[in-house]
Coordinates of C-alpha atoms in Angstrom, one line a residue:
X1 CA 46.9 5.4 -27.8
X2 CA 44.0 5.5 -30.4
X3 CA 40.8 6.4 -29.8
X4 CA 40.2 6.6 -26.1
X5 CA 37.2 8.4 -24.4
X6 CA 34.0 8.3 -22.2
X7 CA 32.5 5.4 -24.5
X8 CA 35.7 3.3 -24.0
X9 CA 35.8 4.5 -20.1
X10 CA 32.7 3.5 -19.3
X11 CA 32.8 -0.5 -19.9
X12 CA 36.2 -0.6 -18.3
X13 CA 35.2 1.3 -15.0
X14 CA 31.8 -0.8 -14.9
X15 CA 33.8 -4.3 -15.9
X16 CA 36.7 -3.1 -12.7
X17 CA 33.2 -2.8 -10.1
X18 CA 32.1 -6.1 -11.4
X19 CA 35.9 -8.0 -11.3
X20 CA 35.6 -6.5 -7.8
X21 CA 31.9 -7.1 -6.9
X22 CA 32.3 -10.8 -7.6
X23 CA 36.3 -11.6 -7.1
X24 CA 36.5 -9.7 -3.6
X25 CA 37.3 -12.3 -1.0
X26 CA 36.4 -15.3 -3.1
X27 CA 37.7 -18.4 -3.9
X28 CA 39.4 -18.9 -7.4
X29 CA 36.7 -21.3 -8.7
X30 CA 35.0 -22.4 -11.9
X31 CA 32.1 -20.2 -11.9
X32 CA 33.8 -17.1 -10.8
X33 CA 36.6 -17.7 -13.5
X34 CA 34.0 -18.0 -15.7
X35 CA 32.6 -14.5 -15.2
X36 CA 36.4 -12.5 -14.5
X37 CA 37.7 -14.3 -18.0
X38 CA 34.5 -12.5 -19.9
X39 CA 34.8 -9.2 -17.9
X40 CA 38.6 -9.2 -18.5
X41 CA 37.5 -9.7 -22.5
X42 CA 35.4 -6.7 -21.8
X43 CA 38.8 -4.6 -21.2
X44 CA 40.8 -6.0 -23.5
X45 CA 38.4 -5.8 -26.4
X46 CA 38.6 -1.5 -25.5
X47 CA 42.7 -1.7 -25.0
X48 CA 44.0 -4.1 -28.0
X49 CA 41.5 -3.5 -30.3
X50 CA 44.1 -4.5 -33.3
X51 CA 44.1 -8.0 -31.3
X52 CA 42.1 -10.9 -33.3
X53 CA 39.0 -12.3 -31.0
X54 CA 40.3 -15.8 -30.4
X55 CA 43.5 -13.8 -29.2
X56 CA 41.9 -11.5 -27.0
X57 CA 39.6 -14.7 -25.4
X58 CA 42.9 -17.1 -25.4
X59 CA 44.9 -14.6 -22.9
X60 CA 42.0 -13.8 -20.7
X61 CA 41.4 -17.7 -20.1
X62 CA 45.3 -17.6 -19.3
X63 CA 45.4 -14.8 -16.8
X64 CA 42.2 -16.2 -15.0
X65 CA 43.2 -19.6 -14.7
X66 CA 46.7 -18.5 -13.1
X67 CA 45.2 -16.4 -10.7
X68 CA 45.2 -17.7 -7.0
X69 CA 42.8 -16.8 -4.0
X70 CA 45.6 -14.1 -2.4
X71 CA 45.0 -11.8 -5.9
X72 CA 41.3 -11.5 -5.4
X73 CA 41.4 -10.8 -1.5
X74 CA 39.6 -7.7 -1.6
X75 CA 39.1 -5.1 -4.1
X76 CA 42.8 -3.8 -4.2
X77 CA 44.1 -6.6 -4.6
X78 CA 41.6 -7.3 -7.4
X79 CA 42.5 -3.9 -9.0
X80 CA 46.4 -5.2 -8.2
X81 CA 45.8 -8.0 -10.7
X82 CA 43.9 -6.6 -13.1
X83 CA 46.3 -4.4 -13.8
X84 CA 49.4 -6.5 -13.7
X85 CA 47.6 -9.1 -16.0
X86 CA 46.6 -5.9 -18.5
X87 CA 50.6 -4.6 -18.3
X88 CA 51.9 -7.8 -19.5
X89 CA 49.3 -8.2 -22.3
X90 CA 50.4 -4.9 -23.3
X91 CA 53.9 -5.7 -23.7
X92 CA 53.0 -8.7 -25.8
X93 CA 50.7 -6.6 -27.5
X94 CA 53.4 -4.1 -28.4
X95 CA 55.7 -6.9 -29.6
X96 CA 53.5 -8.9 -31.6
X97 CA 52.0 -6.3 -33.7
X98 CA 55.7 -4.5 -33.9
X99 CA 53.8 -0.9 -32.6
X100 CA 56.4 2.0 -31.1
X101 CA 55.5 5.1 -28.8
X102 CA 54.5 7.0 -31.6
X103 CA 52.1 4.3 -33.3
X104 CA 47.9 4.7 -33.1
X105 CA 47.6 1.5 -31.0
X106 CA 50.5 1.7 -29.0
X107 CA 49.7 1.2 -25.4
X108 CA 51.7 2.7 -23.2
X109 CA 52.3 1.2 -20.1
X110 CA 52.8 4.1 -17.9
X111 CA 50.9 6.7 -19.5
X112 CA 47.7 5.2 -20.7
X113 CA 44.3 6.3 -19.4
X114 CA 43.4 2.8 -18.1
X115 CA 45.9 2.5 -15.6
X116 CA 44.1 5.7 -13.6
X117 CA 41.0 4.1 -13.8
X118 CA 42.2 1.2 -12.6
X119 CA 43.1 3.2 -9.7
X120 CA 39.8 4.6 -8.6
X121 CA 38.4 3.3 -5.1
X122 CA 34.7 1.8 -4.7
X123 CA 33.7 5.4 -4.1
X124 CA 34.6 6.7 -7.4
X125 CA 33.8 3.9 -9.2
X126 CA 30.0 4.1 -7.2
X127 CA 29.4 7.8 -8.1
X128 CA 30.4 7.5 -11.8
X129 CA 28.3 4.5 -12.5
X130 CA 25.1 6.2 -10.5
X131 CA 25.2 9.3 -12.0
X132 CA 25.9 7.2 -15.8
X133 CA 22.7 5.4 -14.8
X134 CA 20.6 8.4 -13.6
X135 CA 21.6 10.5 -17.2
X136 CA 22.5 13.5 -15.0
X137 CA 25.1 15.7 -16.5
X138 CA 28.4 16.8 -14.0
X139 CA 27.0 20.1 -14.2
X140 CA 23.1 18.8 -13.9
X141 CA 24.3 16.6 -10.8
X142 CA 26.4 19.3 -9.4
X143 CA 23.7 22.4 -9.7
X144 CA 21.4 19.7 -7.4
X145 CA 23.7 19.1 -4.6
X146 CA 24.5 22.8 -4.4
X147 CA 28.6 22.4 -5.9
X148 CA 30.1 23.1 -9.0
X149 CA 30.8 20.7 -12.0
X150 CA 34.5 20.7 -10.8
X151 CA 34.2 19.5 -7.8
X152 CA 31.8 16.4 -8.2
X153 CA 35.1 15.7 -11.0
X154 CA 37.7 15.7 -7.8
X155 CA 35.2 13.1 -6.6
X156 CA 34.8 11.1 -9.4
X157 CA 38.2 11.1 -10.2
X158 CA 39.5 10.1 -6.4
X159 CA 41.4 13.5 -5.4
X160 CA 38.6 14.4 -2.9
X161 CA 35.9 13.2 -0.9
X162 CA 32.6 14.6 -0.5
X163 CA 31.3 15.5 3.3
X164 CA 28.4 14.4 5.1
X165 CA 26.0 16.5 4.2
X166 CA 27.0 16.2 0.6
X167 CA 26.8 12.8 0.4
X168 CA 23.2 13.1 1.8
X169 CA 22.6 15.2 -1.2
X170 CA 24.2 13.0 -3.2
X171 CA 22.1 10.2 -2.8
X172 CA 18.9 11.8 -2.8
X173 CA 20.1 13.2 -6.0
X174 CA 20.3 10.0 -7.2
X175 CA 17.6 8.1 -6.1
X176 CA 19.1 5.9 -3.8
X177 CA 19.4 4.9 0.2
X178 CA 22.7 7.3 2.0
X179 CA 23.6 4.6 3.3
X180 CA 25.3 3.0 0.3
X181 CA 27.6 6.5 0.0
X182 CA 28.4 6.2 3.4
X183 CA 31.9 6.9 4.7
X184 CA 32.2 3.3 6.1
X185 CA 31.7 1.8 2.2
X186 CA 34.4 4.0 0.3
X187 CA 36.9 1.1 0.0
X188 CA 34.0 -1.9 -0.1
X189 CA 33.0 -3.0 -3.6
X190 CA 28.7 -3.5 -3.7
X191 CA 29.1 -7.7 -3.9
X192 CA 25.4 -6.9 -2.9
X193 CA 25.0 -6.1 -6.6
X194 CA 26.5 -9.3 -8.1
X195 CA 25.7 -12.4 -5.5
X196 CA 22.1 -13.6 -4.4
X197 CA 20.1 -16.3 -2.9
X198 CA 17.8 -15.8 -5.6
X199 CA 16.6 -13.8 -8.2
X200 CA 15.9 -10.6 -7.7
X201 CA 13.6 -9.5 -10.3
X202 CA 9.9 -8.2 -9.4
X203 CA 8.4 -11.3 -10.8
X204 CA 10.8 -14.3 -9.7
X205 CA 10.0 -17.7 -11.4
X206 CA 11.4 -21.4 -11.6
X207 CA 15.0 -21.3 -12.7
X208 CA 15.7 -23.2 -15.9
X209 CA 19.0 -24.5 -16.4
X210 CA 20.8 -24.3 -19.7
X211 CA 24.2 -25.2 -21.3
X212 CA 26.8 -22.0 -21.7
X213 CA 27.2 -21.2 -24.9
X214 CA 27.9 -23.7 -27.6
X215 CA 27.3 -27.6 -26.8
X216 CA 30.1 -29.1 -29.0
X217 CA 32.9 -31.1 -26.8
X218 CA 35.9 -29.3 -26.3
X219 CA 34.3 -25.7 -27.6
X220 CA 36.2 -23.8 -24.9
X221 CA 39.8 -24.2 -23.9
X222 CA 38.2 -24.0 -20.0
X223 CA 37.0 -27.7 -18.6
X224 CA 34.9 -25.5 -16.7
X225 CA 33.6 -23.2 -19.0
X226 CA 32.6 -26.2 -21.3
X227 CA 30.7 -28.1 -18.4
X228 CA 29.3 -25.0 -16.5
X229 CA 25.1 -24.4 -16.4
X230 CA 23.1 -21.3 -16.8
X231 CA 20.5 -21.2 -14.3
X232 CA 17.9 -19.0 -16.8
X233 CA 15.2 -17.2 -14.4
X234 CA 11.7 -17.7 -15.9
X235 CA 10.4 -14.4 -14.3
X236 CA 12.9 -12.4 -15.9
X237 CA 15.1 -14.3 -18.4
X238 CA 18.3 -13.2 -16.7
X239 CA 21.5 -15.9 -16.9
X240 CA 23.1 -16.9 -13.4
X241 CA 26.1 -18.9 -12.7
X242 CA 26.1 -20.7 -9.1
X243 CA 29.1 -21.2 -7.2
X244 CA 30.4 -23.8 -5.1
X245 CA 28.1 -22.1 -2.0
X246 CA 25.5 -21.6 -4.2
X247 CA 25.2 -18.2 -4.4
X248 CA 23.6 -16.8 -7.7
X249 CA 26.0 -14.2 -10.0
X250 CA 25.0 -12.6 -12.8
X251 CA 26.4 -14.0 -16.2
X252 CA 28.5 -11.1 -18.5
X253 CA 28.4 -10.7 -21.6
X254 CA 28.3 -13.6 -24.5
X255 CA 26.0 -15.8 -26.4
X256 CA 24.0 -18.6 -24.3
X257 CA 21.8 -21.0 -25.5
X258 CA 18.1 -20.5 -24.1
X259 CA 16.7 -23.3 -22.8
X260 CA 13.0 -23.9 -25.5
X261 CA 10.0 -26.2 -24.2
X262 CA 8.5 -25.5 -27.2
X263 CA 9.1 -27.3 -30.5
X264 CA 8.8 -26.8 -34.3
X265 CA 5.9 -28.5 -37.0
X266 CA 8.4 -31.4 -36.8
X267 CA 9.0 -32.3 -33.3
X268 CA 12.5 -30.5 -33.3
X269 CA 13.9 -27.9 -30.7
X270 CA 15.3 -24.6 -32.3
X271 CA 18.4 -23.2 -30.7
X272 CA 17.8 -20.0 -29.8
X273 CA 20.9 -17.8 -28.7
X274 CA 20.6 -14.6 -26.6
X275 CA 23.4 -11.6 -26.4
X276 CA 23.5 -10.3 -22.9
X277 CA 23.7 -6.4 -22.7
X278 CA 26.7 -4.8 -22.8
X279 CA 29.2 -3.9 -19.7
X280 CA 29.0 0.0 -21.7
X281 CA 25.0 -0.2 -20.6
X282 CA 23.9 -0.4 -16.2
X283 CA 24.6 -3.6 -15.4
X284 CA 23.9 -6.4 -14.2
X285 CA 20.1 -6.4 -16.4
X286 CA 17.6 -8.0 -13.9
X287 CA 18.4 -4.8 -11.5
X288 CA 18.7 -1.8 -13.9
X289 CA 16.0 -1.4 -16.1
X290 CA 15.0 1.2 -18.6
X291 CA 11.6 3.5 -18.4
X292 CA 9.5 3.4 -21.0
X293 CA 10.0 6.1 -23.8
X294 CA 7.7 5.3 -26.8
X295 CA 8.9 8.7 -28.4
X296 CA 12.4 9.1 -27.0
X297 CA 15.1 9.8 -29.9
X298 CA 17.5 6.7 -30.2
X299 CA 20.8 7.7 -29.0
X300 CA 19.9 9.4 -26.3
X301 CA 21.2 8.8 -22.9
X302 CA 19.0 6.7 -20.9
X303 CA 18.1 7.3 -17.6
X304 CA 17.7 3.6 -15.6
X305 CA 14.9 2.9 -12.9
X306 CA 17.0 2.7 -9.8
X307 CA 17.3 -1.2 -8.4
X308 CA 14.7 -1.6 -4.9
X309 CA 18.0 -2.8 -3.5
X310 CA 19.5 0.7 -3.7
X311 CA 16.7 2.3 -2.3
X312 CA 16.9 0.6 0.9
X313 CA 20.0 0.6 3.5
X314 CA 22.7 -1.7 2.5
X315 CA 22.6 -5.2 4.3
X316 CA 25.3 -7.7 4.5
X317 CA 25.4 -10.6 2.9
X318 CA 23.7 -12.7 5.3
X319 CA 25.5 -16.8 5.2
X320 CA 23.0 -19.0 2.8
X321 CA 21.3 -21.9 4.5
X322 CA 22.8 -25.0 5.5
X323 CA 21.6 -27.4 2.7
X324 CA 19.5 -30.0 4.4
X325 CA 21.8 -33.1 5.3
X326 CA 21.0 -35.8 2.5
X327 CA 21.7 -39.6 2.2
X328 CA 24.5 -40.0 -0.3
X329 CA 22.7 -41.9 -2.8
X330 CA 24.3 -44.9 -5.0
X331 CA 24.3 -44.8 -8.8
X332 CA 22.8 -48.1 -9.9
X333 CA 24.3 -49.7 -13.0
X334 CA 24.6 -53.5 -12.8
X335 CA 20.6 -53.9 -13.7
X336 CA 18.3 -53.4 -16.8
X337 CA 19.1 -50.4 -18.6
X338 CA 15.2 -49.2 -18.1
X339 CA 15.2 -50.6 -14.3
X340 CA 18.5 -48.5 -14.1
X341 CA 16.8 -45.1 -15.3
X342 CA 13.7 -45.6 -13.0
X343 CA 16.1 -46.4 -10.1
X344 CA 18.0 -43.4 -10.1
X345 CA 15.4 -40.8 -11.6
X346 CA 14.7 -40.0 -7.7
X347 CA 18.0 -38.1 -7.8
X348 CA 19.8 -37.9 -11.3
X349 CA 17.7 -35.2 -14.2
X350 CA 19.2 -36.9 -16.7
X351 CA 17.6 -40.1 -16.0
X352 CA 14.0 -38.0 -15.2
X353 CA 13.9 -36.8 -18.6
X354 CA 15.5 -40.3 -20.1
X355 CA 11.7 -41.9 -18.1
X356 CA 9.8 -39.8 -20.6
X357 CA 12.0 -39.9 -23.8
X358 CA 10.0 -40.7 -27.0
X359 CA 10.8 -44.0 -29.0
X360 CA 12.2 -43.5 -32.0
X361 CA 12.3 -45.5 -35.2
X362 CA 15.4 -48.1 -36.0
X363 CA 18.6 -46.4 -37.7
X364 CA 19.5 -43.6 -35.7
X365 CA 22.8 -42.6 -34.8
X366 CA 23.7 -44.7 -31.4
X367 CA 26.9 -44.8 -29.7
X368 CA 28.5 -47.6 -28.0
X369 CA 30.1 -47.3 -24.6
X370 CA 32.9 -49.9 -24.1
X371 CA 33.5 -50.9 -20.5
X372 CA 37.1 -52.9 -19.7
X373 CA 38.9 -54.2 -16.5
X374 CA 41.7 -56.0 -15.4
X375 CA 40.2 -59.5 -14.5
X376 CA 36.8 -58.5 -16.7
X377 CA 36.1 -59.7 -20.5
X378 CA 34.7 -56.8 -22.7
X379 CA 31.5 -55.1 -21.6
X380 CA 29.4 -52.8 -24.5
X381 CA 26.2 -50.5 -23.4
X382 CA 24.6 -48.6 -26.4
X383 CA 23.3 -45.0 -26.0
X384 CA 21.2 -42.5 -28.2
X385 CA 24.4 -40.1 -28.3
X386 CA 28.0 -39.5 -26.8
X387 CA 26.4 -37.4 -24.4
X388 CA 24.0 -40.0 -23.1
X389 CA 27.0 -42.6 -23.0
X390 CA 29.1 -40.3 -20.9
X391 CA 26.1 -39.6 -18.2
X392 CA 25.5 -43.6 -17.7
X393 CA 29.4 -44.0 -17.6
X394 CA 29.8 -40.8 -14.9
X395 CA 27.1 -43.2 -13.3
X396 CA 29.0 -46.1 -13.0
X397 CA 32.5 -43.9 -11.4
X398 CA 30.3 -42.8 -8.9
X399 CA 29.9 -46.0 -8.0
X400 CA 33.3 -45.8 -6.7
X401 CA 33.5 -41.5 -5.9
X402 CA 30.3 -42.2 -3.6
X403 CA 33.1 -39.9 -0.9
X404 CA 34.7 -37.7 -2.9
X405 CA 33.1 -34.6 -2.5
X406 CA 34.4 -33.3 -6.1
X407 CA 33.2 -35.6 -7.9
X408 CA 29.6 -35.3 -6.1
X409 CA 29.7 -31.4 -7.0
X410 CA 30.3 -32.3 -10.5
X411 CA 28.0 -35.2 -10.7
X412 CA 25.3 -32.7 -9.5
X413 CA 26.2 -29.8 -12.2
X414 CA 25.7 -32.7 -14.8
X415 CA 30.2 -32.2 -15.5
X416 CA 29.6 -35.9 -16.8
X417 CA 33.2 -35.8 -18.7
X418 CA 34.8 -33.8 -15.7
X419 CA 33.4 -36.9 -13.4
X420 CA 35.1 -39.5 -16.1
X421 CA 38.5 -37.3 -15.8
X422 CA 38.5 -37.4 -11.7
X423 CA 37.9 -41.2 -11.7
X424 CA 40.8 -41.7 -13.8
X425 CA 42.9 -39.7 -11.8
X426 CA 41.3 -41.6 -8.6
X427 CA 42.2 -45.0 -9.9
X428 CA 45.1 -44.2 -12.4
X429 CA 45.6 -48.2 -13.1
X430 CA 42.4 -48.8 -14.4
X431 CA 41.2 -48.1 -18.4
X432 CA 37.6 -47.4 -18.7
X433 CA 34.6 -46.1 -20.7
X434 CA 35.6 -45.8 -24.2
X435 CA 33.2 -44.4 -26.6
X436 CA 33.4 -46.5 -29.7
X437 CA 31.5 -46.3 -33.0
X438 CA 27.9 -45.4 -33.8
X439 CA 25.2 -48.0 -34.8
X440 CA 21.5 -47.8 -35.8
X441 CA 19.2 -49.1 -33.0
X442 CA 15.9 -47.9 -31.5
X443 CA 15.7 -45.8 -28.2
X444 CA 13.6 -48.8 -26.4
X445 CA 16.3 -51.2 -27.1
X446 CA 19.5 -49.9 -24.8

């Protein structure tokens, strides 16, 4: 079994209330897969830790892309996959490293720790995670509410429940509203913790939006991972992901580019990378937030400011806003490249920031973007890089996915290559926009 204890507990009961927070009663889209496939890392990197990286990341894009919209109806039929997806990965874990009952990393799929605390309700789950937050020992915690140690364990471990009176204890124990441990909520994961109009920070700003993670093409084995945005809040520099609804969710764990408006002594953008804190920490950042400590010891626990939204009665999530109705517009492309940016700069943010790009000198790396039809001669449109030729080429398939409401969600989150694919599976007779070889030409003269 290996080493297995409170500091590999912790992350797996806090990445189960997140799987649950997000997953419960949702559908299995790109931006939710996005956030279970790095939770589900979180888990395995604590359960196989003898599995390589690229391993560990391959089978959690697997699992998550399988799943269907029955498996993460609520939160036990979350838990329910979660823990068939972690029994199969231990069998092929087992077999692939050749490790027996009696082995250090054996996992044993009936008797491993992680299949109890994949068994704890919303309750348990609640109470361990607030009284990890708050630093208060089972002991500390229990001398407060007027019990004993052992008994706040039969709670936190699902055996027991705690009455009315000491849940009223409970929660002004630990700084937060009773209604959050009421009765009515032991089965109901917080999603109030992990979906939001908009940012909740003290200090909300504009919303920057970023690429995830590295920009090379084909990075990730997930189209949607490679395409998706990070919607950086300038108040608080916390990463969101926005679903189909456009509800706001906190981004997990893993390395994202920050968008910089700043630049070097030489005109160029540094790429600066953050790394989120980790699930084993209260999560998600922009609610928890350490006090200050200038002379606190390192190592010692940390007791978290308790989130405004905990200190108020829970409220359900109230439906977002009916977007305002919009004309559909229509991408313009049979025009002068510059009269073409200017047209569709109204409604496109690649073509805004094409208005104001700088001109640059002759001999830089363009691309050419061939164009070819049945009953058309050769066409050929030049760009300042591969990823400027696929924008104006998602452009011109709009031209003919003007009512296909995938392609206009795509065409929105910039998924310029994911806009390419769906025309071609659209109109599977025709062979378009091939990006050809580079040539040296000056940004003024495409």
């Amino acid at each position: 079994m290996g080493s297995w204890g409170k500091e590999q507990e912790r992350p797996v009961v806090r990445a189960a209330d997140v799987l649950s927070g997000v997953l419960s009663g949702a559908a299995a889209e790109p931006a939710r897969q996005i956030i279970a496939a790095r939770v589900l890392l979180v888990i395995e990197q604590q359960l196989f830790p003898a599995h390589e990286e690229l391993v560990l990341s391959e089978n959690t894009e697997a699992a998550v892309r399988e799943a269907t919209a029955a498996q993460w109806t609520d939160d036990a039929a979350v838990r329910r996959w979660l823990a068939e997806v972690l029994h199969d990965h231990a069998s092929a874990y087992n077999d692939h490293h050749d490790f027996f009952d009696d082995d250090w990393d054996y996992v044993d799929r009936d008797r491993h720790p992680v299949w109890t605390l994949l068994e704890l309700s919303p309750l348990a789950r609640r109470l361990r995670l607030l009284q990890d937050a708050s630093a208060q020992s089972g002991a500390g915690l229990g001398r407060t509410i007027g019990v004993g140690a052992h008994q706040l364990g039969h709670w936190a471990a699902d055996r027991s429940r705690p009455g009315g009176a000491e849940r009223r204890a409970l929660a002004e124990a630990l700084g937060i509203h009773p209604g959050w441990l009421d009765a009515s909520r032991d089965q109901q994961p917080d999603v109030q913790l992990f979906r939001f109009q908009a940012c909740p920070c003290p200090e909300p700003g504009a919303m920057t939006r970023g690429g995830l993670g590295r920009e090379e093409t084909n990075w990730y084995e997930s189209a949607a991972e490679q395409a998706a945005a990070v919607h950086w809040c300038d108040g608080c520099g916390q990463p969101w992901l926005k679903d189909s609804k456009g509800w706001l969710m906190p981004l997990p764990p893993g390395e994202e580019q920050i968008p910089y408006n700043g630049s070097l002594a030489d005109g160029s953008h540094p790429a600066i990378y953050v790394q989120h804190r980790s699930l084993d920490q209260a999560w998600p950042p922009v609610l928890w937030r350490p006090p200050h400590h200038p002379f606190k010891k390192e190592r010692s626990r940390t007791a978290f400011l308790v989130p405004a939204l905990l200190t108020s009665a829970p409220k359900p999530l109230t439906a977002r806003p009916a977007a305002a109705p919009r004309r559909r517009q229509r991408p313009l492309s049979y025009i002068r490249p510059e009269q073409r940016v200017a047209a569709n700069a109204d409604w496109c943010r690649t073509c805004r920031a094409l208005l104001d790009a700088p001109t640059s000198e002759p001999g830089g790396p363009w691309v050419l973007l061939h164009r070819s039809e049945r009953r058309r001669t050769l066409s050929t449109w030049s760009y300042p890089s591969e990823q400027d030729a696929l924008h104006a080429a998602a452009h011109m398939a709009m031209q003919s996915l003007t009512d296909d409401d995938l392609a206009q969600r795509l065409f929105a989150d910039q998924a310029h290559a994911q806009v390419i694919r769906r025309f071609w599976e659209l109109n599977p007779e025709t062979d378009l926009f091939e990006v050809a070889e580079l040539v040296p030409m000056r940004n003024d003269e495409f």
